[in-house]
Amino acid sequence: MNQHARTVLGTRPSVPSRHGAPSTTHYEHSDHRLKVVVRIEADLTAANIEVRGVVTGANLRALYVVARRTTSLLHGKELTIDLSHARVTDTVLEQLHECARLSRLASGVDHSVVACRVKIVDPGFIHRVKEYA
């Protein structure tokens, strides 16, 4: 397995801790990064966005941007956003379910919306955090 594949799967190279000893569990800010894999069917009939990491209100815009770019290739076909390997805040999960219910996807940049058939695969863990604006 190459270095890139190990990083994508979530194992990180050893980094020094505050005390100078190597540590592989010192995540700090990188824990809130999104890791996204987009899979599009060869015949463009469906797409799947697999999300890993912590999805918060602060990084939801990035997920919307990826979803809208993927939707532009599908021409009305179904887009699945798989959050089963992610941790998601309550408010974000509600917003994503609202998008799926209304079949509309926000831009994340402005107030425009795009018609899109969205299916949400719920996460196994709801991340309870205090979000500050």
GROMACS .gro file of N, CA, C and O in nm:
model
  532
    1MET      N    1   0.085  -0.117   0.000
    1MET     CA    2   0.000   0.000   0.000
    1MET      C    3   0.090   0.123   0.000
    1MET      O    4   0.180   0.135   0.081
    2ASN      N    5   0.061   0.214  -0.089
    2ASN     CA    6   0.146   0.333  -0.098
    2ASN      C    7   0.109   0.437   0.008
    2ASN      O    8   0.008   0.426   0.075
    3GLN      N    9   0.191   0.538   0.023
    3GLN     CA   10   0.171   0.640   0.126
    3GLN      C   11   0.039   0.714   0.108
    3GLN      O   12  -0.032   0.740   0.202
    4HIS      N   13   0.002   0.746  -0.018
    4HIS     CA   14  -0.122   0.818  -0.044
    4HIS      C   15  -0.242   0.737   0.001
    4HIS      O   16  -0.333   0.789   0.065
    5ALA      N   17  -0.245   0.609  -0.028
    5ALA     CA   18  -0.358   0.525   0.010
    5ALA      C   19  -0.372   0.518   0.162
    5ALA      O   20  -0.481   0.522   0.215
    6ARG      N   21  -0.262   0.511   0.234
    6ARG     CA   22  -0.269   0.506   0.380
    6ARG      C   23  -0.325   0.637   0.435
    6ARG      O   24  -0.401   0.637   0.529
    7THR      N   25  -0.289   0.747   0.375
    7THR     CA   26  -0.338   0.876   0.421
    7THR      C   27  -0.488   0.889   0.396
    7THR      O   28  -0.561   0.934   0.481
    8VAL      N   29  -0.534   0.846   0.280
    8VAL     CA   30  -0.676   0.854   0.247
    8VAL      C   31  -0.758   0.769   0.342
    8VAL      O   32  -0.865   0.806   0.384
    9LEU      N   33  -0.706   0.653   0.380
    9LEU     CA   34  -0.780   0.564   0.469
    9LEU      C   35  -0.777   0.611   0.614
    9LEU      O   36  -0.842   0.554   0.698
   10GLY      N   37  -0.699   0.711   0.645
   10GLY     CA   38  -0.707   0.770   0.777
   10GLY      C   39  -0.586   0.746   0.865
   10GLY      O   40  -0.578   0.801   0.972
   11THR      N   41  -0.492   0.662   0.827
   11THR     CA   42  -0.374   0.649   0.910
   11THR      C   43  -0.280   0.762   0.875
   11THR      O   44  -0.260   0.793   0.759
   12ARG      N   45  -0.227   0.823   0.973
   12ARG     CA   46  -0.140   0.937   0.950
   12ARG      C   47   0.002   0.901   0.989
   12ARG      O   48   0.023   0.823   1.080
   13PRO      N   49   0.098   0.961   0.921
   13PRO     CA   50   0.236   0.938   0.961
   13PRO      C   51   0.259   0.991   1.101
   13PRO      O   52   0.187   1.077   1.151
   14SER      N   53   0.359   0.941   1.164
   14SER     CA   54   0.392   0.981   1.300
   14SER      C   55   0.431   1.129   1.304
   14SER      O   56   0.509   1.176   1.223
   15VAL      N   57   0.371   1.201   1.398
   15VAL     CA   58   0.404   1.342   1.416
   15VAL      C   59   0.447   1.362   1.561
   15VAL      O   60   0.400   1.293   1.650
   16PRO      N   61   0.537   1.454   1.587
   16PRO     CA   62   0.580   1.475   1.725
   16PRO      C   63   0.468   1.534   1.809
   16PRO      O   64   0.395   1.621   1.764
   17SER      N   65   0.455   1.486   1.930
   17SER     CA   66   0.357   1.542   2.022
   17SER      C   67   0.416   1.666   2.086
   17SER      O   68   0.529   1.705   2.058
   18ARG      N   69   0.342   1.728   2.175
   18ARG     CA   70   0.391   1.849   2.241
   18ARG      C   71   0.516   1.821   2.324
   18ARG      O   72   0.595   1.908   2.348
   19HIS      N   73   0.533   1.695   2.366
   19HIS     CA   74   0.647   1.660   2.449
   19HIS      C   75   0.764   1.606   2.366
   19HIS      O   76   0.863   1.564   2.422
   20GLY      N   77   0.752   1.604   2.234
   20GLY     CA   78   0.860   1.560   2.148
   20GLY      C   79   0.856   1.413   2.110
   20GLY      O   80   0.928   1.369   2.022
   21ALA      N   81   0.773   1.334   2.175
   21ALA     CA   82   0.765   1.191   2.143
   21ALA      C   83   0.678   1.172   2.021
   21ALA      O   84   0.580   1.243   2.001
   22PRO      N   85   0.710   1.074   1.932
   22PRO     CA   86   0.626   1.050   1.815
   22PRO      C   87   0.487   1.002   1.856
   22PRO      O   88   0.473   0.929   1.951
   23SER      N   89   0.388   1.047   1.783
   23SER     CA   90   0.251   1.009   1.813
   23SER      C   91   0.175   0.995   1.682
   23SER      O   92   0.190   1.075   1.591
   24THR      N   93   0.092   0.892   1.671
   24THR     CA   94   0.010   0.876   1.550
   24THR      C   95  -0.135   0.915   1.577
   24THR      O   96  -0.218   0.905   1.490
   25THR      N   97  -0.166   0.956   1.700
   25THR     CA   98  -0.304   0.990   1.734
   25THR      C   99  -0.321   1.139   1.759
   25THR      O  100  -0.423   1.181   1.810
   26HIS      N  101  -0.225   1.221   1.725
   26HIS     CA  102  -0.230   1.365   1.748
   26HIS      C  103  -0.290   1.430   1.623
   26HIS      O  104  -0.222   1.457   1.527
   27TYR      N  105  -0.423   1.456   1.623
   27TYR     CA  106  -0.492   1.502   1.503
   27TYR      C  107  -0.513   1.652   1.499
   27TYR      O  108  -0.516   1.710   1.394
   28GLU      N  109  -0.532   1.716   1.612
   28GLU     CA  110  -0.562   1.858   1.621
   28GLU      C  111  -0.657   1.905   1.513
   28GLU      O  112  -0.768   1.860   1.504
   29HIS      N  113  -0.612   1.994   1.426
   29HIS     CA  114  -0.699   2.058   1.327
   29HIS      C  115  -0.735   1.965   1.212
   29HIS      O  116  -0.837   1.981   1.150
   30SER      N  117  -0.653   1.866   1.181
   30SER     CA  118  -0.680   1.781   1.066
   30SER      C  119  -0.800   1.692   1.088
   30SER      O  120  -0.853   1.636   0.994
   31ASP      N  121  -0.847   1.679   1.213
   31ASP     CA  122  -0.961   1.594   1.241
   31ASP      C  123  -1.088   1.650   1.177
   31ASP      O  124  -1.181   1.577   1.151
   32HIS      N  125  -1.093   1.781   1.151
   32HIS     CA  126  -1.212   1.842   1.092
   32HIS      C  127  -1.201   1.858   0.941
   32HIS      O  128  -1.284   1.923   0.880
   33ARG      N  129  -1.100   1.801   0.881
   33ARG     CA  130  -1.091   1.802   0.736
   33ARG      C  131  -1.185   1.698   0.678
   33ARG      O  132  -1.203   1.591   0.734
   34LEU      N  133  -1.242   1.731   0.563
   34LEU     CA  134  -1.326   1.634   0.494
   34LEU      C  135  -1.241   1.553   0.397
   34LEU      O  136  -1.152   1.606   0.331
   35LYS      N  137  -1.270   1.426   0.392
   35LYS     CA  138  -1.208   1.340   0.293
   35LYS      C  139  -1.323   1.289   0.206
   35LYS      O  140  -1.417   1.227   0.257
   36VAL      N  141  -1.318   1.320   0.078
   36VAL     CA  142  -1.430   1.292  -0.011
   36VAL      C  143  -1.383   1.208  -0.128
   36VAL      O  144  -1.280   1.239  -0.190
   37VAL      N  145  -1.458   1.101  -0.157
   37VAL     CA  146  -1.432   1.018  -0.276
   37VAL      C  147  -1.560   1.021  -0.359
   37VAL      O  148  -1.668   0.988  -0.310
   38VAL      N  149  -1.547   1.060  -0.486
   38VAL     CA  150  -1.661   1.065  -0.576
   38VAL      C  151  -1.652   0.949  -0.673
   38VAL      O  152  -1.551   0.931  -0.739
   39ARG      N  153  -1.759   0.869  -0.679
   39ARG     CA  154  -1.766   0.758  -0.774
   39ARG      C  155  -1.885   0.783  -0.868
   39ARG      O  156  -1.997   0.799  -0.822
   40ILE      N  157  -1.856   0.787  -0.996
   40ILE     CA  158  -1.960   0.811  -1.096
   40ILE      C  159  -1.970   0.687  -1.183
   40ILE      O  160  -1.869   0.636  -1.232
   41GLU      N  161  -2.092   0.638  -1.203
   41GLU     CA  162  -2.114   0.522  -1.289
   41GLU      C  163  -2.067   0.555  -1.431
   41GLU      O  164  -2.079   0.668  -1.477
   42ALA      N  165  -2.015   0.454  -1.499
   42ALA     CA  166  -1.960   0.475  -1.634
   42ALA      C  167  -2.065   0.529  -1.731
   42ALA      O  168  -2.033   0.608  -1.820
   43ASP      N  169  -2.191   0.487  -1.714
   43ASP     CA  170  -2.296   0.534  -1.804
   43ASP      C  171  -2.366   0.660  -1.753
   43ASP      O  172  -2.469   0.701  -1.806
   44LEU      N  173  -2.309   0.723  -1.650
   44LEU     CA  174  -2.360   0.847  -1.591
   44LEU      C  175  -2.503   0.837  -1.540
   44LEU      O  176  -2.580   0.933  -1.545
   45THR      N  177  -2.542   0.719  -1.490
   45THR     CA  178  -2.677   0.702  -1.437
   45THR      C  179  -2.687   0.733  -1.289
   45THR      O  180  -2.797   0.756  -1.239
   46ALA      N  181  -2.575   0.733  -1.218
   46ALA     CA  182  -2.577   0.762  -1.074
   46ALA      C  183  -2.436   0.797  -1.029
   46ALA      O  184  -2.338   0.769  -1.098
   47ALA      N  185  -2.430   0.859  -0.912
   47ALA     CA  186  -2.300   0.892  -0.852
   47ALA      C  187  -2.311   0.876  -0.701
   47ALA      O  188  -2.419   0.886  -0.642
   48ASN      N  189  -2.197   0.850  -0.640
   48ASN     CA  190  -2.188   0.833  -0.496
   48ASN      C  191  -2.074   0.920  -0.444
   48ASN      O  192  -1.963   0.914  -0.497
   49ILE      N  193  -2.103   1.000  -0.342
   49ILE     CA  194  -2.000   1.079  -0.275
   49ILE      C  195  -1.983   1.020  -0.136
   49ILE      O  196  -2.074   1.027  -0.054
   50GLU      N  197  -1.868   0.958  -0.113
   50GLU     CA  198  -1.838   0.901   0.018
   50GLU      C  199  -1.760   1.005   0.098
   50GLU      O  200  -1.657   1.054   0.053
   51VAL      N  201  -1.811   1.037   0.216
   51VAL     CA  202  -1.753   1.142   0.299
   51VAL      C  203  -1.696   1.081   0.426
   51VAL      O  204  -1.760   0.998   0.490
   52ARG      N  205  -1.574   1.122   0.460
   52ARG     CA  206  -1.510   1.084   0.585
   52ARG      C  207  -1.464   1.211   0.654
   52ARG      O  208  -1.439   1.311   0.590
   53GLY      N  209  -1.450   1.204   0.785
   53GLY     CA  210  -1.410   1.320   0.863
   53GLY      C  211  -1.530   1.376   0.938
   53GLY      O  212  -1.630   1.309   0.956
   54VAL      N  213  -1.519   1.498   0.982
   54VAL     CA  214  -1.625   1.563   1.058
   54VAL      C  215  -1.689   1.670   0.971
   54VAL      O  216  -1.622   1.762   0.926
   55VAL      N  217  -1.819   1.657   0.947
   55VAL     CA  218  -1.892   1.755   0.866
   55VAL      C  219  -1.960   1.852   0.961
   55VAL      O  220  -2.046   1.814   1.039
   56THR      N  221  -1.920   1.979   0.951
   56THR     CA  222  -1.977   2.083   1.036
   56THR      C  223  -2.033   2.193   0.946
   56THR      O  224  -2.015   2.190   0.824
   57GLY      N  225  -2.098   2.289   1.007
   57GLY     CA  226  -2.149   2.402   0.931
   57GLY      C  227  -2.039   2.479   0.860
   57GLY      O  228  -2.059   2.537   0.754
   58ALA      N  229  -1.920   2.478   0.918
   58ALA     CA  230  -1.807   2.552   0.860
   58ALA      C  231  -1.755   2.489   0.732
   58ALA      O  232  -1.706   2.558   0.644
   59ASN      N  233  -1.763   2.356   0.718
   59ASN     CA  234  -1.710   2.293   0.598
   59ASN      C  235  -1.818   2.233   0.508
   59ASN      O  236  -1.787   2.168   0.409
   60LEU      N  237  -1.944   2.257   0.541
   60LEU     CA  238  -2.054   2.206   0.459
   60LEU      C  239  -2.051   2.267   0.319
   60LEU      O  240  -2.085   2.200   0.221
   61ARG      N  241  -2.007   2.391   0.308
   61ARG     CA  242  -2.000   2.457   0.177
   61ARG      C  243  -1.914   2.377   0.079
   61ARG      O  244  -1.946   2.363  -0.038
   62ALA      N  245  -1.803   2.323   0.127
   62ALA     CA  246  -1.715   2.243   0.041
   62ALA      C  247  -1.787   2.119  -0.010
   62ALA      O  248  -1.772   2.081  -0.127
   63LEU      N  249  -1.867   2.056   0.075
   63LEU     CA  250  -1.943   1.938   0.032
   63LEU      C  251  -2.048   1.977  -0.072
   63LEU      O  252  -2.069   1.905  -0.170
   64TYR      N  253  -2.114   2.092  -0.053
   64TYR     CA  254  -2.210   2.139  -0.153
   64TYR      C  255  -2.144   2.163  -0.288
   64TYR      O  256  -2.200   2.130  -0.392
   65VAL      N  257  -2.025   2.221  -0.288
   65VAL     CA  258  -1.955   2.249  -0.413
   65VAL      C  259  -1.923   2.119  -0.487
   65VAL      O  260  -1.946   2.107  -0.607
   66VAL      N  261  -1.873   2.020  -0.414
   66VAL     CA  262  -1.842   1.890  -0.476
   66VAL      C  263  -1.970   1.826  -0.528
   66VAL      O  264  -1.974   1.773  -0.641
   67ALA      N  265  -2.077   1.831  -0.451
   67ALA     CA  266  -2.204   1.771  -0.493
   67ALA      C  267  -2.261   1.839  -0.617
   67ALA      O  268  -2.311   1.773  -0.708
   68ARG      N  269  -2.253   1.972  -0.623
   68ARG     CA  270  -2.305   2.042  -0.741
   68ARG      C  271  -2.224   2.012  -0.865
   68ARG      O  272  -2.279   1.997  -0.974
   69ARG      N  273  -2.093   2.002  -0.852
   69ARG     CA  274  -2.011   1.967  -0.969
   69ARG      C  275  -2.042   1.826  -1.016
   69ARG      O  276  -2.046   1.799  -1.136
   70THR      N  277  -2.063   1.736  -0.923
   70THR     CA  278  -2.098   1.598  -0.959
   70THR      C  279  -2.235   1.593  -1.025
   70THR      O  280  -2.255   1.525  -1.125
   71THR      N  281  -2.330   1.668  -0.971
   71THR     CA  282  -2.465   1.672  -1.026
   71THR      C  283  -2.467   1.725  -1.169
   71THR      O  284  -2.548   1.680  -1.251
   72SER      N  285  -2.378   1.816  -1.201
   72SER     CA  286  -2.376   1.872  -1.336
   72SER      C  287  -2.346   1.766  -1.442
   72SER      O  288  -2.384   1.782  -1.557
   73LEU      N  289  -2.284   1.658  -1.402
   73LEU     CA  290  -2.257   1.548  -1.497
   73LEU      C  291  -2.372   1.450  -1.509
   73LEU      O  292  -2.380   1.377  -1.606
   74LEU      N  293  -2.461   1.447  -1.410
   74LEU     CA  294  -2.563   1.343  -1.404
   74LEU      C  295  -2.691   1.374  -1.481
   74LEU      O  296  -2.766   1.282  -1.513
   75HIS      N  297  -2.720   1.499  -1.507
   75HIS     CA  298  -2.839   1.539  -1.583
   75HIS      C  299  -2.968   1.479  -1.526
   75HIS      O  300  -3.041   1.409  -1.593
   76GLY      N  301  -2.992   1.504  -1.396
   76GLY     CA  302  -3.117   1.462  -1.333
   76GLY      C  303  -3.116   1.324  -1.270
   76GLY      O  304  -3.217   1.282  -1.214
   77LYS      N  305  -3.007   1.253  -1.276
   77LYS     CA  306  -2.999   1.121  -1.214
   77LYS      C  307  -2.970   1.135  -1.066
   77LYS      O  308  -2.942   1.243  -1.016
   78GLU      N  309  -2.974   1.023  -0.992
   78GLU     CA  310  -2.961   1.028  -0.847
   78GLU      C  311  -2.817   1.040  -0.799
   78GLU      O  312  -2.727   0.975  -0.849
   79LEU      N  313  -2.800   1.125  -0.698
   79LEU     CA  314  -2.672   1.146  -0.631
   79LEU      C  315  -2.687   1.096  -0.488
   79LEU      O  316  -2.779   1.136  -0.418
   80THR      N  317  -2.598   1.007  -0.445
   80THR     CA  318  -2.599   0.957  -0.308
   80THR      C  319  -2.484   1.020  -0.232
   80THR      O  320  -2.369   1.013  -0.276
   81ILE      N  321  -2.515   1.079  -0.118
   81ILE     CA  322  -2.412   1.132  -0.029
   81ILE      C  323  -2.403   1.037   0.089
   81ILE      O  324  -2.494   1.029   0.171
   82ASP      N  325  -2.294   0.960   0.093
   82ASP     CA  326  -2.275   0.855   0.193
   82ASP      C  327  -2.198   0.911   0.312
   82ASP      O  328  -2.079   0.937   0.303
   83LEU      N  329  -2.267   0.928   0.422
   83LEU     CA  330  -2.207   0.981   0.544
   83LEU      C  331  -2.181   0.872   0.647
   83LEU      O  332  -2.153   0.901   0.762
   84SER      N  333  -2.189   0.746   0.607
   84SER     CA  334  -2.178   0.636   0.703
   84SER      C  335  -2.042   0.627   0.770
   84SER      O  336  -2.029   0.570   0.877
   85HIS      N  337  -1.939   0.684   0.708
   85HIS     CA  338  -1.804   0.683   0.766
   85HIS      C  339  -1.764   0.820   0.819
   85HIS      O  340  -1.648   0.843   0.848
   86ALA      N  341  -1.860   0.911   0.829
   86ALA     CA  342  -1.832   1.048   0.874
   86ALA      C  343  -1.899   1.074   1.008
   86ALA      O  344  -1.987   1.000   1.050
   87ARG      N  345  -1.855   1.180   1.070
   87ARG     CA  346  -1.923   1.232   1.188
   87ARG      C  347  -1.987   1.363   1.145
   87ARG      O  348  -1.922   1.444   1.080
   88VAL      N  349  -2.114   1.381   1.179
   88VAL     CA  350  -2.191   1.493   1.128
   88VAL      C  351  -2.264   1.561   1.243
   88VAL      O  352  -2.318   1.494   1.331
   89THR      N  353  -2.266   1.694   1.242
   89THR     CA  354  -2.341   1.767   1.345
   89THR      C  355  -2.490   1.760   1.313
   89THR      O  356  -2.531   1.739   1.199
   90ASP      N  357  -2.571   1.779   1.417
   90ASP     CA  358  -2.717   1.773   1.402
   90ASP      C  359  -2.768   1.869   1.296
   90ASP      O  360  -2.849   1.833   1.211
   91THR      N  361  -2.723   1.995   1.303
   91THR     CA  362  -2.776   2.096   1.211
   91THR      C  363  -2.739   2.065   1.067
   91THR      O  364  -2.820   2.085   0.977
   92VAL      N  365  -2.620   2.014   1.044
   92VAL     CA  366  -2.578   1.979   0.908
   92VAL      C  367  -2.661   1.863   0.855
   92VAL      O  368  -2.707   1.864   0.740
   93LEU      N  369  -2.685   1.763   0.938
   93LEU     CA  370  -2.765   1.648   0.895
   93LEU      C  371  -2.907   1.692   0.860
   93LEU      O  372  -2.963   1.648   0.759
   94GLU      N  373  -2.962   1.783   0.938
   94GLU     CA  374  -3.095   1.836   0.908
   94GLU      C  375  -3.096   1.910   0.774
   94GLU      O  376  -3.189   1.895   0.695
   95GLN      N  377  -2.993   1.991   0.749
   95GLN     CA  378  -2.985   2.064   0.623
   95GLN      C  379  -2.974   1.969   0.504
   95GLN      O  380  -3.039   1.990   0.401
   96LEU      N  381  -2.893   1.864   0.517
   96LEU     CA  382  -2.878   1.770   0.407
   96LEU      C  383  -3.007   1.691   0.381
   96LEU      O  384  -3.044   1.668   0.267
   97HIS      N  385  -3.077   1.653   0.488
   97HIS     CA  386  -3.205   1.584   0.470
   97HIS      C  387  -3.309   1.677   0.408
   97HIS      O  388  -3.393   1.631   0.329
   98GLU      N  389  -3.303   1.804   0.440
   98GLU     CA  390  -3.394   1.901   0.379
   98GLU      C  391  -3.366   1.913   0.228
   98GLU      O  392  -3.459   1.920   0.148
   99CYS      N  393  -3.239   1.913   0.191
   99CYS     CA  394  -3.203   1.914   0.049
   99CYS      C  395  -3.259   1.792  -0.022
   99CYS      O  396  -3.312   1.801  -0.133
  100ALA      N  397  -3.246   1.676   0.041
  100ALA     CA  398  -3.297   1.553  -0.019
  100ALA      C  399  -3.450   1.556  -0.029
  100ALA      O  400  -3.507   1.514  -0.130
  101ARG      N  401  -3.516   1.606   0.075
  101ARG     CA  402  -3.662   1.612   0.074
  101ARG      C  403  -3.715   1.704  -0.034
  101ARG      O  404  -3.812   1.672  -0.103
  102LEU      N  405  -3.648   1.818  -0.054
  102LEU     CA  406  -3.691   1.915  -0.153
  102LEU      C  407  -3.635   1.888  -0.293
  102LEU      O  408  -3.674   1.956  -0.389
  103SER      N  409  -3.544   1.792  -0.304
  103SER     CA  410  -3.474   1.763  -0.431
  103SER      C  411  -3.406   1.886  -0.487
  103SER      O  412  -3.410   1.913  -0.607
  104ARG      N  413  -3.344   1.962  -0.397
  104ARG     CA  414  -3.269   2.081  -0.436
  104ARG      C  415  -3.136   2.082  -0.363
  104ARG      O  416  -3.128   2.043  -0.247
  105LEU      N  417  -3.035   2.130  -0.429
  105LEU     CA  418  -2.901   2.135  -0.373
  105LEU      C  419  -2.854   2.280  -0.370
  105LEU      O  420  -2.854   2.346  -0.473
  106ALA      N  421  -2.817   2.328  -0.253
  106ALA     CA  422  -2.768   2.465  -0.239
  106ALA      C  423  -2.631   2.478  -0.304
  106ALA      O  424  -2.559   2.380  -0.320
  107SER      N  425  -2.595   2.599  -0.338
  107SER     CA  426  -2.465   2.620  -0.401
  107SER      C  427  -2.353   2.621  -0.300
  107SER      O  428  -2.241   2.583  -0.331
  108GLY      N  429  -2.381   2.664  -0.180
  108GLY     CA  430  -2.276   2.679  -0.080
  108GLY      C  431  -2.203   2.810  -0.093
  108GLY      O  432  -2.131   2.850  -0.003
  109VAL      N  433  -2.216   2.878  -0.206
  109VAL     CA  434  -2.147   3.005  -0.228
  109VAL      C  435  -2.246   3.121  -0.223
  109VAL      O  436  -2.224   3.220  -0.158
  110ASP      N  437  -2.358   3.106  -0.294
  110ASP     CA  438  -2.461   3.210  -0.292
  110ASP      C  439  -2.594   3.144  -0.256
  110ASP      O  440  -2.597   3.032  -0.208
  111HIS      N  441  -2.703   3.210  -0.283
  111HIS     CA  442  -2.834   3.158  -0.245
  111HIS      C  443  -2.903   3.080  -0.356
  111HIS      O  444  -3.020   3.047  -0.344
  112SER      N  445  -2.832   3.048  -0.462
  112SER     CA  446  -2.893   2.974  -0.571
  112SER      C  447  -2.906   2.826  -0.536
  112SER      O  448  -2.834   2.775  -0.450
  113VAL      N  449  -3.002   2.759  -0.600
  113VAL     CA  450  -3.022   2.616  -0.579
  113VAL      C  451  -3.033   2.548  -0.714
  113VAL      O  452  -3.067   2.609  -0.815
  114VAL      N  453  -3.001   2.418  -0.716
  114VAL     CA  454  -3.008   2.338  -0.837
  114VAL      C  455  -3.097   2.217  -0.809
  114VAL      O  456  -3.085   2.155  -0.702
  115ALA      N  457  -3.185   2.186  -0.903
  115ALA     CA  458  -3.268   2.067  -0.887
  115ALA      C  459  -3.179   1.943  -0.894
  115ALA      O  460  -3.095   1.931  -0.982
  116CYS      N  461  -3.196   1.853  -0.798
  116CYS     CA  462  -3.110   1.736  -0.790
  116CYS      C  463  -3.178   1.630  -0.706
  116CYS      O  464  -3.231   1.660  -0.598
  117ARG      N  465  -3.178   1.506  -0.754
  117ARG     CA  466  -3.227   1.394  -0.673
  117ARG      C  467  -3.114   1.350  -0.582
  117ARG      O  468  -3.014   1.296  -0.627
  118VAL      N  469  -3.130   1.375  -0.453
  118VAL     CA  470  -3.025   1.345  -0.355
  118VAL      C  471  -3.076   1.241  -0.257
  118VAL      O  472  -3.187   1.251  -0.206
  119LYS      N  473  -2.991   1.143  -0.231
  119LYS     CA  474  -3.019   1.042  -0.129
  119LYS      C  475  -2.908   1.053  -0.025
  119LYS      O  476  -2.791   1.059  -0.059
  120ILE      N  477  -2.945   1.059   0.103
  120ILE     CA  478  -2.849   1.072   0.212
  120ILE      C  479  -2.840   0.940   0.287
  120ILE      O  480  -2.942   0.886   0.330
  121VAL      N  481  -2.719   0.887   0.302
  121VAL     CA  482  -2.695   0.771   0.387
  121VAL      C  483  -2.647   0.826   0.520
  121VAL      O  484  -2.543   0.891   0.528
  122ASP      N  485  -2.727   0.802   0.624
  122ASP     CA  486  -2.699   0.862   0.755
  122ASP      C  487  -2.570   0.809   0.817
  122ASP      O  488  -2.531   0.695   0.795
  123PRO      N  489  -2.507   0.894   0.898
  123PRO     CA  490  -2.384   0.853   0.967
  123PRO      C  491  -2.416   0.760   1.083
  123PRO      O  492  -2.528   0.759   1.135
  124GLY      N  493  -2.315   0.687   1.124
  124GLY     CA  494  -2.331   0.602   1.241
  124GLY      C  495  -2.314   0.681   1.370
  124GLY      O  496  -2.350   0.636   1.477
  125PHE      N  497  -2.260   0.802   1.361
  125PHE     CA  498  -2.230   0.881   1.479
  125PHE      C  499  -2.268   1.026   1.452
  125PHE      O  500  -2.224   1.084   1.354
  126ILE      N  501  -2.350   1.082   1.540
  126ILE     CA  502  -2.384   1.224   1.531
  126ILE      C  503  -2.284   1.300   1.619
  126ILE      O  504  -2.273   1.273   1.738
  127HIS      N  505  -2.211   1.391   1.560
  127HIS     CA  506  -2.106   1.465   1.631
  127HIS      C  507  -2.169   1.581   1.705
  127HIS      O  508  -2.227   1.670   1.644
  128ARG      N  509  -2.159   1.580   1.835
  128ARG     CA  510  -2.216   1.686   1.917
  128ARG      C  511  -2.106   1.786   1.949
  128ARG      O  512  -2.014   1.757   2.023
  129VAL      N  513  -2.114   1.903   1.886
  129VAL     CA  514  -2.015   2.007   1.911
  129VAL      C  515  -2.086   2.140   1.924
  129VAL      O  516  -2.197   2.158   1.873
  130LYS      N  517  -2.022   2.232   1.990
  130LYS     CA  518  -2.070   2.369   1.992
  130LYS      C  519  -2.007   2.439   1.875
  130LYS      O  520  -1.885   2.440   1.861
  131GLU      N  521  -2.089   2.495   1.788
  131GLU     CA  522  -2.036   2.567   1.674
  131GLU      C  523  -2.048   2.716   1.701
  131GLU      O  524  -2.150   2.766   1.746
  132TYR      N  525  -1.939   2.784   1.678
  132TYR     CA  526  -1.935   2.928   1.697
  132TYR      C  527  -1.925   2.995   1.562
  132TYR      O  528  -1.850   2.952   1.476
  133ALA      N  529  -2.000   3.101   1.545
  133ALA     CA  530  -1.998   3.172   1.417
  133ALA      C  531  -1.879   3.262   1.406
  133ALA      O  532  -1.817   3.302   1.496
   0.00000   0.00000   0.00000
